[in-house]
């Protein structure tokens, strides 16, 4: 069994981007610029944005965090998006989700210029990726594809089962793996909360991707020997053995499933770190496209 080291691959990618940005600087070019719009003071969102800004610094990017209060109106946020769309010094930007309940997230996503949508959530990018055309791929699915490439995991002709059908993980990763491309050419099945007898599907998987958020959903009896597992789920559970009082669990019961796998991503340090690396790749691409 090979433990997939997402942290290591993410570091590799950030190093590769930093070398490209260094070459741009030597050629007298300005660095790529990523802006993150952060609404309110949600602890998890603050942490994610801070990590993205730290990664920008390591890549040599310029980065800006635009902070707005919880009571910002939808129109004020739309005005901010319009300003960023028009700002030639900004290559890409993200609006950190979730937004407060009085703001329509989809409306905000659709207001972003798709050429600066480095999160890959705009319908134009989602549609282009589904059609097999160039476009920004959402960070988590792109991260999974990169891990498959860097670990040389064969996908063509293999059966892939995706558990979860969200717009940001399940649907796009299924779409990427069914492409006539490499990685791709999988026979893909998507399961969700209305799928009866989940185990009948997961047992068929050569590649199993779980994006649910239910610790221990997948147990040893639900996988076939030799499966490659990508566990996207992250759930914080109370713990008496960590200083923080909690630890993170994936959707897969790691201890019982790992010995059966050809490859498996751990939690933490598997798919998670790849998300930020993919965002940095998208930002560099947005800059190059300009
Ligand atoms: P969503 O809540 O949007 O989607 C969860 C999916 O799981 C839904 O499609 C749901 O089905 C399905 N589901 C729920 N219960 C079951 C079940 N018992 N059997 C089969 N399917 C089920 O989640 P996200 O895709 O946004 O995130 C999923 C997990 O991944 C979360 O833990 C999240 O924290 C984590 N995550 C991690 C990232 C990373 O960087 N590593 C990035 C993004 C997410 P239905 O559609 O029918 O409701």
Coordinates of C-alpha atoms and ligand atoms in Angstrom, one line a residue, residues 48 140 163-170 191-195 198 210-214 217 231-235 249 251 271-273 275, ligand 1:
X48 CA -8.5 29.0 4.9
X140 CA -10.2 20.0 -5.0
X163 CA -19.5 9.1 -3.4
X164 CA -21.0 12.6 -3.2
X165 CA -22.4 14.8 -5.9
X166 CA -21.6 18.3 -4.8
X167 CA -20.9 21.0 -7.4
X168 CA -17.4 21.6 -6.0
X169 CA -16.1 18.0 -5.6
X170 CA -18.3 15.1 -6.6
X191 CA -23.4 7.7 -5.5
X192 CA -25.3 10.0 -3.1
X193 CA -27.6 10.0 -0.1
X194 CA -30.4 8.3 -2.1
X195 CA -28.2 5.5 -3.3
X198 CA -23.8 1.9 -1.2
X210 CA -15.4 9.9 -1.2
X211 CA -16.7 13.5 -0.7
X212 CA -19.4 13.2 1.9
X213 CA -18.4 14.4 5.4
X214 CA -19.4 11.3 7.4
X217 CA -18.9 5.8 6.1
X231 CA -10.8 10.5 0.8
X232 CA -11.9 14.1 0.5
X233 CA -14.2 14.2 3.5
X234 CA -13.0 16.3 6.5
X235 CA -14.9 16.2 9.8
X249 CA -11.5 12.3 10.2
X251 CA -15.1 9.4 5.2
X271 CA -6.3 15.7 -0.7
X272 CA -6.5 18.8 1.6
X273 CA -3.1 20.4 0.9
X275 CA -6.6 22.3 -2.8
Ligands
LIG1 P1 -21.8 18.4 0.4 O1 -22.4 18.4 1.7 O2 -22.1 19.5 -0.6 O3 -22.1 17.0 -0.4 C1 -22.1 15.8 0.3 C2 -22.5 14.7 -0.6 O4 -22.5 13.5 0.1 C3 -23.9 14.9 -1.1 O5 -24.0 14.7 -2.5 C4 -24.8 13.9 -0.4 O6 -25.9 13.4 -1.1 C5 -23.7 12.8 -0.2 N1 -24.1 12.0 1.0 C6 -24.5 12.3 2.2 N2 -24.7 11.2 3.0 C7 -24.5 10.2 2.2 C8 -24.5 8.8 2.4 N3 -24.8 8.2 3.6 N4 -24.2 7.9 1.4 C9 -23.8 8.5 0.2 N5 -23.7 9.8 -0.1 C10 -24.1 10.6 0.9 O7 -20.2 18.4 0.6 P2 -18.9 18.8 -0.2 O8 -18.7 18.1 -1.4 O9 -18.8 20.3 -0.2 O10 -17.8 18.2 0.9 C11 -17.8 16.9 1.2 C12 -16.7 16.7 2.3 O11 -15.5 17.0 1.7 C13 -16.9 17.5 3.5 O12 -16.4 16.8 4.6 C14 -16.0 18.7 3.3 O13 -15.5 19.3 4.5 C15 -14.9 18.0 2.6 N6 -14.1 18.9 1.7 C16 -12.8 18.9 1.7 C17 -12.0 19.6 0.8 C18 -10.5 19.5 0.9 O14 -9.9 20.4 0.5 N7 -10.0 18.4 1.2 C19 -12.6 20.6 -0.1 C20 -14.1 20.5 -0.1 C21 -14.8 19.7 0.7 P3 -27.1 14.4 -1.5 O15 -26.6 15.1 -2.7 O16 -28.2 13.4 -1.9 O17 -27.4 15.2 -0.4

